[in-house]
Amino acid sequence: MPGGVYLCPAVVGTGNLNNLDTELSRRLDALRALGLHRELQRVDSPQSPRVKIGDRIFLNFSSNDYLALANEPQIKEAAVRAVERYGAGAGSSRLLCGSLAPHHELDETLASFKGTEAALSFSSGYAAAIGTLCALAGKDDVIVVDKLVHACIVDAARLSGAKLRVFAHNDLNDLEKILKWARRRPGACHPAPRALVVTESVFSMDGDQAPLGELIALKERYGAWLMVDEAHATGLYGKHRRGLAEECGPSGRIEIQMGTLGKAVGSAGGCICGSRTLIEYLINRARSFIFSTAPVPAAAAAAAAGVRFIQSNAGENRRNALWDRVQELNSKFKIQNSKNRSAIIPVIVGPEGKTVEAAAALREQGIFVPAIRYPTVGRGKARLRVSVTAAHSTADICELAAALVRLQLVNRKS
Ligand SMILES: *Cc1c(COP(=O)(O)O)cnc(C)c1O
């Protein structure tokens, strides 16, 4: 190097790196022009109805911490105890030496909570979807998903190489047409052609519910398999708060129950619950499970403590408090899907730019509600996604409703 001076490429300022940044800046500008640019908000407090952003405290209606477990002392203690006993990291994938006691305890707790033979936890719900769909379906198979399923299911279905078909949201007739086609299709060479139907039980951005009973009857008629993502229902529905499948009755007839551990459960991770054979198969074939370091012991222990909390009387009280708050909000203004009980309340605005403005206006009033835009929801279907938690007070609900009315985002109920 001449004169021994080393200039790193970024300082020299030429070459491919710069071209990359130029190109990416152009793409980011395009996102800005469409009202689709996103940025991170640094929050300096735990999840709770009030969060600290910058030097201001906001009333928070953006969290999926529905039962207020993310900062629950009992659950934090479980995480701390796991750190003390098992350390900060798991060291390796579970199939090497990272399958620590807290992971096994979590899997057992999940199976007994959901009432299934077995369960397997993953590092995230996203990883659970990717690992499971890719393990179960391949290029000879068909995956049929509801139009509004979460991005991780769409990504998983694409990655699996299976034929992906989309049925109109909650439209059983449309689903049946696709199942008929799947049965007839020339590539259907198995004795029983594999079609795997995937839906959410409570939809993440609309808060409405899948007709699980009818879906189960339909998939049985066509010999298809069903996977139900209970991300926004686990902990909230059913006598034992297992999810919407429990409330609708037929959970034993769903082959694959998926859940997340980072929402109502208050920790992080994802899970699949089902038969012992399904779980054994996933341990052998789910690549996101096999080729990924096991979650930290603290996450597994906190998730198990979260599930136990949900199962307890305290869990029932939290759930009831949540429905009380939702009911209070319902009584203030007319909300979409009000016939379904849901902690997710969409206030549809439509245009992306207008939705961002509405969120900013609410923030001026000290209320934090996210503007949800494409690609999380369809273009022109942007919305404020209000999520209520058990820790909100009646006064918090009143404050939100008053602000929404004041900004003319909703109509007050007369
Ligand atoms: C959040 C979410 C996931 C992903 O779960 P993570 O644990 O956050 O990766 C999957 N499905 C639905 C419906 C979700 O809302």
Short mmCIF file of C-alpha atoms and ligand atoms in Angstrom, two decimals:
data_model
loop_
_atom_site.label_atom_id
_atom_site.label_comp_id
_atom_site.label_asym_id
_atom_site.label_seq_id
_atom_site.Cartn_x
_atom_site.Cartn_y
_atom_site.Cartn_z
CA MET A 1 0.00 0.00 0.00
CA PRO A 2 1.66 3.32 -1.09
CA GLY A 3 2.90 5.26 1.89
CA GLY A 4 1.30 2.66 4.14
CA VAL A 5 -1.98 4.60 4.16
CA TYR A 6 -4.96 2.38 4.17
CA LEU A 7 -8.20 3.89 2.93
CA CYS A 8 -11.26 1.77 3.39
CA PRO A 9 -13.51 1.65 0.31
CA ALA A 10 -16.19 3.81 1.90
CA VAL A 11 -13.66 6.60 2.44
CA VAL A 12 -12.31 6.30 -1.10
CA GLY A 13 -15.91 6.81 -2.15
CA THR A 14 -15.87 4.88 -5.39
CA GLY A 15 -16.90 1.45 -6.44
CA ASN A 16 -19.91 -0.77 -6.07
CA LEU A 17 -20.83 0.15 -2.52
CA ASN A 18 -21.67 3.66 -3.58
CA ASN A 19 -23.71 2.44 -6.50
CA LEU A 20 -25.70 0.30 -4.13
CA ASP A 21 -26.46 3.27 -1.89
CA THR A 22 -27.50 5.42 -4.86
CA GLU A 23 -29.86 2.75 -6.06
CA LEU A 24 -31.28 2.14 -2.59
CA SER A 25 -31.78 5.86 -1.96
CA ARG A 26 -33.78 6.03 -5.15
CA ARG A 27 -35.95 3.13 -3.99
CA LEU A 28 -36.44 4.69 -0.57
CA ASP A 29 -37.51 7.98 -2.18
CA ALA A 30 -40.08 6.05 -4.17
CA LEU A 31 -41.44 4.54 -0.94
CA ARG A 32 -41.62 8.02 0.62
CA ALA A 33 -43.54 9.36 -2.37
CA LEU A 34 -46.10 6.58 -1.91
CA GLY A 35 -46.48 7.19 1.84
CA LEU A 36 -44.99 3.73 2.43
CA HIS A 37 -41.69 4.66 4.07
CA ARG A 38 -41.22 3.24 7.56
CA GLU A 39 -38.89 3.96 10.39
CA LEU A 40 -38.13 2.59 13.82
CA GLN A 41 -39.31 4.35 16.95
CA ARG A 42 -37.01 3.95 19.90
CA VAL A 43 -39.02 3.15 23.01
CA ASP A 44 -37.32 3.68 26.38
CA SER A 45 -39.73 1.79 28.60
CA PRO A 46 -41.17 -1.72 28.90
CA GLN A 47 -44.36 -2.66 27.07
CA SER A 48 -47.30 -1.22 28.96
CA PRO A 49 -50.26 1.11 28.34
CA ARG A 50 -47.78 3.97 28.61
CA VAL A 51 -44.52 4.03 26.69
CA LYS A 52 -41.71 6.54 26.67
CA ILE A 53 -40.65 7.73 23.23
CA GLY A 54 -38.12 10.56 23.18
CA ASP A 55 -38.90 12.61 26.26
CA ARG A 56 -42.62 12.10 26.04
CA ILE A 57 -44.97 9.50 27.50
CA PHE A 58 -47.60 8.15 25.11
CA LEU A 59 -50.77 6.24 25.73
CA ASN A 60 -49.95 3.03 23.84
CA PHE A 61 -52.49 1.22 21.66
CA SER A 62 -49.99 -0.53 19.42
CA SER A 63 -48.83 -3.58 21.34
CA ASN A 64 -49.81 -7.23 20.92
CA ASP A 65 -49.08 -7.75 24.60
CA TYR A 66 -52.82 -8.34 25.04
CA LEU A 67 -52.69 -9.74 28.56
CA ALA A 68 -49.95 -7.39 29.75
CA LEU A 69 -47.57 -10.28 30.45
CA ALA A 70 -44.45 -8.87 28.77
CA ASN A 71 -43.61 -6.89 31.89
CA GLU A 72 -45.33 -9.12 34.45
CA PRO A 73 -43.09 -9.65 37.52
CA GLN A 74 -43.76 -13.40 37.73
CA ILE A 75 -42.72 -13.90 34.12
CA LYS A 76 -39.66 -11.69 34.36
CA GLU A 77 -38.58 -13.70 37.40
CA ALA A 78 -38.87 -16.93 35.41
CA ALA A 79 -36.58 -15.40 32.77
CA VAL A 80 -34.08 -14.24 35.38
CA ARG A 81 -34.04 -17.64 37.10
CA ALA A 82 -33.41 -19.32 33.73
CA VAL A 83 -30.48 -17.00 33.04
CA GLU A 84 -29.00 -17.78 36.42
CA ARG A 85 -29.41 -21.49 36.06
CA TYR A 86 -28.83 -22.05 32.31
CA GLY A 87 -26.93 -18.96 31.20
CA ALA A 88 -27.55 -16.30 28.61
CA GLY A 89 -27.27 -18.39 25.45
CA ALA A 90 -28.27 -21.88 24.34
CA GLY A 91 -24.98 -22.53 22.57
CA SER A 92 -26.22 -24.48 19.59
CA SER A 93 -29.20 -25.82 17.73
CA ARG A 94 -31.44 -28.08 19.77
CA LEU A 95 -30.37 -31.12 17.74
CA LEU A 96 -26.77 -30.56 18.80
CA CYS A 97 -26.48 -29.76 22.50
CA GLY A 98 -28.77 -26.73 22.82
CA SER A 99 -31.91 -28.61 23.84
CA LEU A 100 -31.95 -27.30 27.38
CA ALA A 101 -34.40 -28.19 30.10
CA PRO A 102 -36.37 -24.91 29.68
CA HIS A 103 -37.04 -25.79 26.02
CA HIS A 104 -38.39 -29.21 26.97
CA GLU A 105 -40.45 -27.75 29.77
CA LEU A 106 -41.89 -25.19 27.35
CA ASP A 107 -42.82 -27.85 24.77
CA GLU A 108 -44.53 -29.94 27.46
CA THR A 109 -46.33 -26.91 28.87
CA LEU A 110 -47.56 -25.96 25.40
CA ALA A 111 -48.86 -29.45 24.63
CA SER A 112 -50.74 -29.69 27.89
CA PHE A 113 -52.11 -26.13 27.48
CA LYS A 114 -53.36 -26.80 23.95
CA GLY A 115 -54.52 -30.31 24.76
CA THR A 116 -52.46 -31.88 21.98
CA GLU A 117 -50.20 -34.94 22.12
CA ALA A 118 -47.10 -32.86 21.56
CA ALA A 119 -45.73 -29.42 20.76
CA LEU A 120 -42.54 -27.91 19.40
CA SER A 121 -41.33 -24.39 20.06
CA PHE A 122 -39.43 -22.36 17.48
CA SER A 123 -37.38 -19.18 17.78
CA SER A 124 -40.26 -17.17 16.30
CA GLY A 125 -43.69 -17.57 14.80
CA TYR A 126 -42.12 -16.70 11.47
CA ALA A 127 -39.64 -19.56 11.84
CA ALA A 128 -42.45 -21.93 12.86
CA ALA A 129 -44.40 -21.13 9.68
CA ILE A 130 -41.38 -21.43 7.39
CA GLY A 131 -40.11 -24.64 8.96
CA THR A 132 -43.48 -26.34 9.10
CA LEU A 133 -44.91 -25.51 5.69
CA CYS A 134 -41.64 -26.32 3.93
CA ALA A 135 -41.39 -29.64 5.78
CA LEU A 136 -44.97 -30.63 5.02
CA ALA A 137 -45.43 -29.57 1.41
CA GLY A 138 -43.35 -29.75 -1.74
CA LYS A 139 -43.73 -29.27 -5.45
CA ASP A 140 -46.38 -31.96 -5.91
CA ASP A 141 -48.62 -30.42 -3.28
CA VAL A 142 -51.01 -27.50 -3.10
CA ILE A 143 -51.10 -24.95 -0.29
CA VAL A 144 -54.33 -22.98 -0.14
CA VAL A 145 -54.27 -19.84 1.99
CA ASP A 146 -56.80 -17.23 2.98
CA LYS A 147 -56.24 -13.93 1.16
CA LEU A 148 -55.44 -12.18 4.46
CA VAL A 149 -52.98 -14.61 6.06
CA HIS A 150 -49.80 -13.22 7.59
CA ALA A 151 -46.74 -12.62 5.42
CA CYS A 152 -44.84 -15.48 7.08
CA ILE A 153 -47.37 -17.98 5.75
CA VAL A 154 -47.22 -16.57 2.26
CA ASP A 155 -43.41 -16.59 2.35
CA ALA A 156 -43.38 -20.14 3.72
CA ALA A 157 -45.80 -21.38 1.08
CA ARG A 158 -43.70 -19.81 -1.68
CA LEU A 159 -40.47 -21.23 -0.29
CA SER A 160 -41.95 -24.72 -0.02
CA GLY A 161 -42.24 -24.93 -3.81
CA ALA A 162 -45.83 -26.15 -3.53
CA LYS A 163 -48.49 -24.68 -5.77
CA LEU A 164 -49.89 -21.69 -3.92
CA ARG A 165 -53.56 -20.85 -4.29
CA VAL A 166 -55.34 -18.03 -2.48
CA PHE A 167 -59.01 -18.11 -1.53
CA ALA A 168 -61.05 -14.96 -1.00
CA HIS A 169 -61.09 -13.93 2.65
CA ASN A 170 -63.22 -16.33 4.72
CA ASP A 171 -64.99 -17.43 1.50
CA LEU A 172 -65.78 -21.14 1.82
CA ASN A 173 -67.25 -21.37 -1.68
CA ASP A 174 -64.06 -20.07 -3.18
CA LEU A 175 -62.03 -22.47 -1.04
CA GLU A 176 -64.19 -25.37 -2.15
CA LYS A 177 -63.62 -24.51 -5.80
CA ILE A 178 -59.89 -24.63 -5.23
CA LEU A 179 -60.09 -27.92 -3.30
CA LYS A 180 -62.10 -29.43 -6.18
CA TRP A 181 -59.47 -28.27 -8.63
CA ALA A 182 -56.68 -29.63 -6.42
CA ARG A 183 -58.30 -33.06 -6.37
CA ARG A 184 -58.64 -33.21 -10.15
CA ARG A 185 -55.36 -31.65 -11.14
CA PRO A 186 -53.14 -33.82 -13.33
CA GLY A 187 -50.13 -33.57 -11.03
CA ALA A 188 -52.16 -35.10 -8.21
CA CYS A 189 -50.36 -38.40 -8.26
CA HIS A 190 -50.52 -39.38 -4.58
CA PRO A 191 -53.15 -41.89 -3.56
CA ALA A 192 -54.65 -38.94 -1.70
CA PRO A 193 -53.50 -35.66 -3.27
CA ARG A 194 -52.02 -33.36 -0.70
CA ALA A 195 -53.78 -30.08 -0.19
CA LEU A 196 -52.94 -28.06 2.88
CA VAL A 197 -55.31 -25.25 3.85
CA VAL A 198 -53.86 -22.46 6.00
CA THR A 199 -55.74 -19.73 7.79
CA GLU A 200 -55.44 -17.49 10.81
CA SER A 201 -58.12 -17.95 13.45
CA VAL A 202 -58.26 -14.25 14.36
CA PHE A 203 -56.87 -12.08 11.58
CA SER A 204 -53.98 -9.87 12.60
CA MET A 205 -54.94 -6.64 10.90
CA ASP A 206 -58.76 -6.89 10.90
CA GLY A 207 -59.51 -8.73 14.11
CA ASP A 208 -62.21 -10.80 12.44
CA GLN A 209 -62.49 -14.57 12.75
CA ALA A 210 -62.23 -17.52 10.41
CA PRO A 211 -65.29 -19.82 10.30
CA LEU A 212 -63.28 -22.67 11.81
CA GLY A 213 -66.15 -25.14 12.18
CA GLU A 214 -67.12 -24.87 8.52
CA LEU A 215 -63.49 -24.88 7.39
CA ILE A 216 -62.90 -28.14 9.24
CA ALA A 217 -65.98 -29.76 7.71
CA LEU A 218 -64.87 -28.65 4.26
CA LYS A 219 -61.26 -29.82 4.51
CA GLU A 220 -62.47 -33.18 5.82
CA ARG A 221 -64.82 -33.55 2.88
CA TYR A 222 -61.88 -33.05 0.51
CA GLY A 223 -59.29 -34.95 2.50
CA ALA A 224 -57.17 -31.82 2.91
CA TRP A 225 -55.05 -30.89 5.92
CA LEU A 226 -55.64 -27.75 7.95
CA MET A 227 -53.14 -25.47 9.66
CA VAL A 228 -54.53 -22.70 11.87
CA ASP A 229 -52.39 -19.79 13.02
CA GLU A 230 -53.65 -18.72 16.45
CA ALA A 231 -51.16 -15.86 16.86
CA HIS A 232 -53.87 -13.39 17.93
CA ALA A 233 -56.15 -15.87 19.68
CA THR A 234 -53.89 -17.89 21.98
CA GLY A 235 -54.55 -16.80 25.55
CA LEU A 236 -57.75 -14.96 24.66
CA TYR A 237 -60.45 -17.38 23.49
CA GLY A 238 -62.00 -20.53 24.87
CA LYS A 239 -62.71 -21.75 28.37
CA HIS A 240 -59.05 -22.62 28.93
CA ARG A 241 -57.90 -19.73 26.77
CA ARG A 242 -56.25 -22.09 24.29
CA GLY A 243 -57.48 -20.12 21.32
CA LEU A 244 -60.36 -19.79 18.92
CA ALA A 245 -60.17 -23.49 18.03
CA GLU A 246 -61.14 -24.25 21.61
CA GLU A 247 -63.98 -21.71 21.57
CA CYS A 248 -65.33 -23.20 18.33
CA GLY A 249 -64.99 -26.72 19.76
CA PRO A 250 -63.19 -28.75 17.14
CA SER A 251 -59.48 -28.27 17.88
CA GLY A 252 -58.84 -32.03 17.80
CA ARG A 253 -59.73 -32.05 14.12
CA ILE A 254 -57.12 -29.45 13.15
CA GLU A 255 -53.93 -31.21 12.06
CA ILE A 256 -51.55 -28.32 12.73
CA GLN A 257 -52.07 -25.59 15.33
CA MET A 258 -49.60 -22.76 15.16
CA GLY A 259 -49.05 -20.07 17.75
CA THR A 260 -46.73 -17.28 18.71
CA LEU A 261 -45.20 -16.77 22.12
CA GLY A 262 -44.46 -13.07 21.69
CA LYS A 263 -48.01 -11.78 21.78
CA ALA A 264 -50.43 -12.66 24.58
CA VAL A 265 -47.88 -15.10 26.05
CA GLY A 266 -45.55 -12.17 26.71
CA SER A 267 -42.20 -13.65 25.67
CA ALA A 268 -40.82 -14.55 22.23
CA GLY A 269 -40.98 -17.56 19.95
CA GLY A 270 -43.42 -19.61 17.94
CA CYS A 271 -44.93 -23.04 18.32
CA ILE A 272 -46.60 -25.90 16.53
CA CYS A 273 -48.99 -28.14 18.45
CA GLY A 274 -50.37 -31.42 17.14
CA SER A 275 -49.78 -35.15 17.09
CA ARG A 276 -46.63 -36.80 18.39
CA THR A 277 -45.88 -37.94 14.86
CA LEU A 278 -46.18 -34.42 13.47
CA ILE A 279 -43.76 -33.10 16.08
CA GLU A 280 -41.28 -35.94 15.55
CA TYR A 281 -41.42 -35.25 11.82
CA LEU A 282 -40.81 -31.51 12.31
CA ILE A 283 -37.80 -32.20 14.56
CA ASN A 284 -36.40 -34.18 11.65
CA ARG A 285 -37.43 -31.98 8.75
CA ALA A 286 -38.19 -28.38 9.76
CA ARG A 287 -35.09 -26.56 8.55
CA SER A 288 -35.73 -23.38 10.55
CA PHE A 289 -35.70 -25.58 13.66
CA ILE A 290 -32.75 -27.76 12.69
CA PHE A 291 -30.38 -25.12 11.35
CA SER A 292 -30.90 -22.42 13.93
CA THR A 293 -29.51 -21.91 17.41
CA ALA A 294 -32.04 -22.69 20.12
CA PRO A 295 -33.78 -19.67 21.66
CA VAL A 296 -32.12 -18.27 24.77
CA PRO A 297 -33.17 -20.12 27.95
CA ALA A 298 -34.74 -16.91 29.30
CA ALA A 299 -37.17 -16.73 26.37
CA ALA A 300 -38.23 -20.35 26.76
CA ALA A 301 -38.67 -20.07 30.53
CA ALA A 302 -40.61 -16.80 30.20
CA ALA A 303 -42.88 -18.34 27.56
CA ALA A 304 -43.61 -21.34 29.77
CA ALA A 305 -44.35 -19.01 32.68
CA GLY A 306 -46.60 -16.95 30.36
CA VAL A 307 -48.57 -20.04 29.39
CA ARG A 308 -48.92 -21.09 33.03
CA PHE A 309 -50.13 -17.58 33.88
CA ILE A 310 -52.74 -17.79 31.11
CA GLN A 311 -53.93 -21.13 32.52
CA SER A 312 -54.32 -19.72 36.03
CA ASN A 313 -57.21 -17.80 37.58
CA ALA A 314 -55.14 -14.64 37.15
CA GLY A 315 -55.02 -15.42 33.43
CA GLU A 316 -58.78 -15.73 33.33
CA ASN A 317 -59.15 -12.39 35.14
CA ARG A 318 -56.78 -10.71 32.68
CA ARG A 319 -58.69 -12.10 29.75
CA ASN A 320 -61.99 -10.89 31.21
CA ALA A 321 -60.51 -7.44 31.87
CA LEU A 322 -59.43 -7.30 28.23
CA TRP A 323 -62.94 -8.07 26.98
CA ASP A 324 -64.36 -5.45 29.37
CA ARG A 325 -62.08 -2.80 27.84
CA VAL A 326 -62.94 -3.92 24.31
CA GLN A 327 -66.61 -3.72 25.19
CA GLU A 328 -66.13 -0.20 26.52
CA LEU A 329 -64.48 0.88 23.29
CA ASN A 330 -67.28 -0.81 21.37
CA SER A 331 -69.84 1.20 23.27
CA LYS A 332 -68.19 4.51 22.31
CA PHE A 333 -68.17 4.21 18.53
CA LYS A 334 -69.18 1.85 15.83
CA ILE A 335 -66.27 -0.43 15.04
CA GLN A 336 -65.76 -2.79 12.19
CA ASN A 337 -66.42 -6.46 13.02
CA SER A 338 -67.96 -5.49 16.32
CA LYS A 339 -69.92 -8.75 16.34
CA ASN A 340 -66.63 -10.58 16.96
CA ARG A 341 -64.84 -9.99 20.18
CA SER A 342 -61.29 -9.03 19.34
CA ALA A 343 -58.47 -7.05 20.90
CA ILE A 344 -57.61 -5.77 17.42
CA ILE A 345 -59.73 -2.87 16.29
CA PRO A 346 -59.01 -1.53 12.83
CA VAL A 347 -59.95 2.06 12.05
CA ILE A 348 -59.85 1.98 8.26
CA VAL A 349 -58.74 5.25 6.69
CA GLY A 350 -57.89 4.07 3.16
CA PRO A 351 -55.21 6.21 1.53
CA GLU A 352 -51.71 5.62 2.89
CA GLY A 353 -50.79 9.30 3.25
CA LYS A 354 -53.98 10.15 5.09
CA THR A 355 -53.44 7.27 7.48
CA VAL A 356 -49.94 8.43 8.33
CA GLU A 357 -51.34 11.92 8.96
CA ALA A 358 -54.04 10.50 11.21
CA ALA A 359 -51.45 8.58 13.24
CA ALA A 360 -49.36 11.76 13.53
CA ALA A 361 -52.39 13.72 14.69
CA LEU A 362 -53.08 11.14 17.38
CA ARG A 363 -49.46 11.30 18.44
CA GLU A 364 -49.80 15.07 18.89
CA GLN A 365 -52.53 14.22 21.39
CA GLY A 366 -50.20 11.83 23.16
CA ILE A 367 -51.67 8.62 21.78
CA PHE A 368 -49.57 6.03 19.98
CA VAL A 369 -51.44 3.99 17.35
CA PRO A 370 -49.58 2.60 14.34
CA ALA A 371 -50.49 3.42 10.74
CA ILE A 372 -50.64 0.05 9.00
CA ARG A 373 -49.99 0.22 5.28
CA TYR A 374 -49.10 -1.85 2.25
CA PRO A 375 -47.58 -4.44 2.17
CA THR A 376 -48.94 -5.35 5.62
CA VAL A 377 -52.44 -4.69 4.26
CA GLY A 378 -53.63 -4.16 0.69
CA ARG A 379 -52.99 -0.89 -1.17
CA GLY A 380 -55.60 1.75 -0.38
CA LYS A 381 -56.67 -0.21 2.72
CA ALA A 382 -54.42 1.57 5.17
CA ARG A 383 -55.65 1.81 8.71
CA LEU A 384 -54.96 2.69 12.28
CA ARG A 385 -54.64 -0.60 14.11
CA VAL A 386 -55.80 -0.13 17.66
CA SER A 387 -54.86 -2.97 19.98
CA VAL A 388 -56.34 -3.02 23.42
CA THR A 389 -54.68 -4.76 26.37
CA ALA A 390 -55.90 -5.96 29.75
CA ALA A 391 -53.78 -3.29 31.43
CA HIS A 392 -55.59 -0.36 29.82
CA SER A 393 -57.95 1.45 32.17
CA THR A 394 -61.45 2.64 31.42
CA ALA A 395 -60.04 6.17 31.42
CA ASP A 396 -57.46 5.17 28.77
CA ILE A 397 -60.24 3.80 26.58
CA CYS A 398 -62.26 7.00 27.00
CA GLU A 399 -59.24 9.10 26.10
CA LEU A 400 -58.64 7.12 22.90
CA ALA A 401 -62.29 7.21 21.87
CA ALA A 402 -62.51 10.96 22.47
CA ALA A 403 -59.40 11.59 20.35
CA LEU A 404 -60.67 9.40 17.49
CA VAL A 405 -63.99 11.24 17.51
CA ARG A 406 -62.30 14.65 17.75
CA LEU A 407 -60.16 13.83 14.71
CA GLN A 408 -63.29 12.58 12.91
CA LEU A 409 -61.77 9.16 12.38
CA VAL A 410 -64.85 7.45 13.83
CA ASN A 411 -68.44 8.42 14.53
CA ARG A 412 -69.58 8.57 18.09
CA LYS A 413 -72.35 6.13 18.93
CA SER A 414 -75.54 8.02 19.64
C1 LIG B 1 -46.86 -11.99 14.59
C2 LIG B 1 -47.42 -13.06 13.71
C3 LIG B 1 -46.64 -14.12 13.29
C4 LIG B 1 -45.16 -14.19 13.52
O1 LIG B 1 -44.85 -14.45 14.81
P1 LIG B 1 -43.46 -13.93 15.42
O2 LIG B 1 -43.29 -14.72 16.63
O3 LIG B 1 -43.65 -12.47 15.66
O4 LIG B 1 -42.42 -14.19 14.38
C5 LIG B 1 -47.26 -15.14 12.61
N1 LIG B 1 -48.57 -15.09 12.30
C6 LIG B 1 -49.33 -14.04 12.65
C7 LIG B 1 -50.76 -14.04 12.28
C8 LIG B 1 -48.78 -12.99 13.36
O5 LIG B 1 -49.52 -11.95 13.68
#
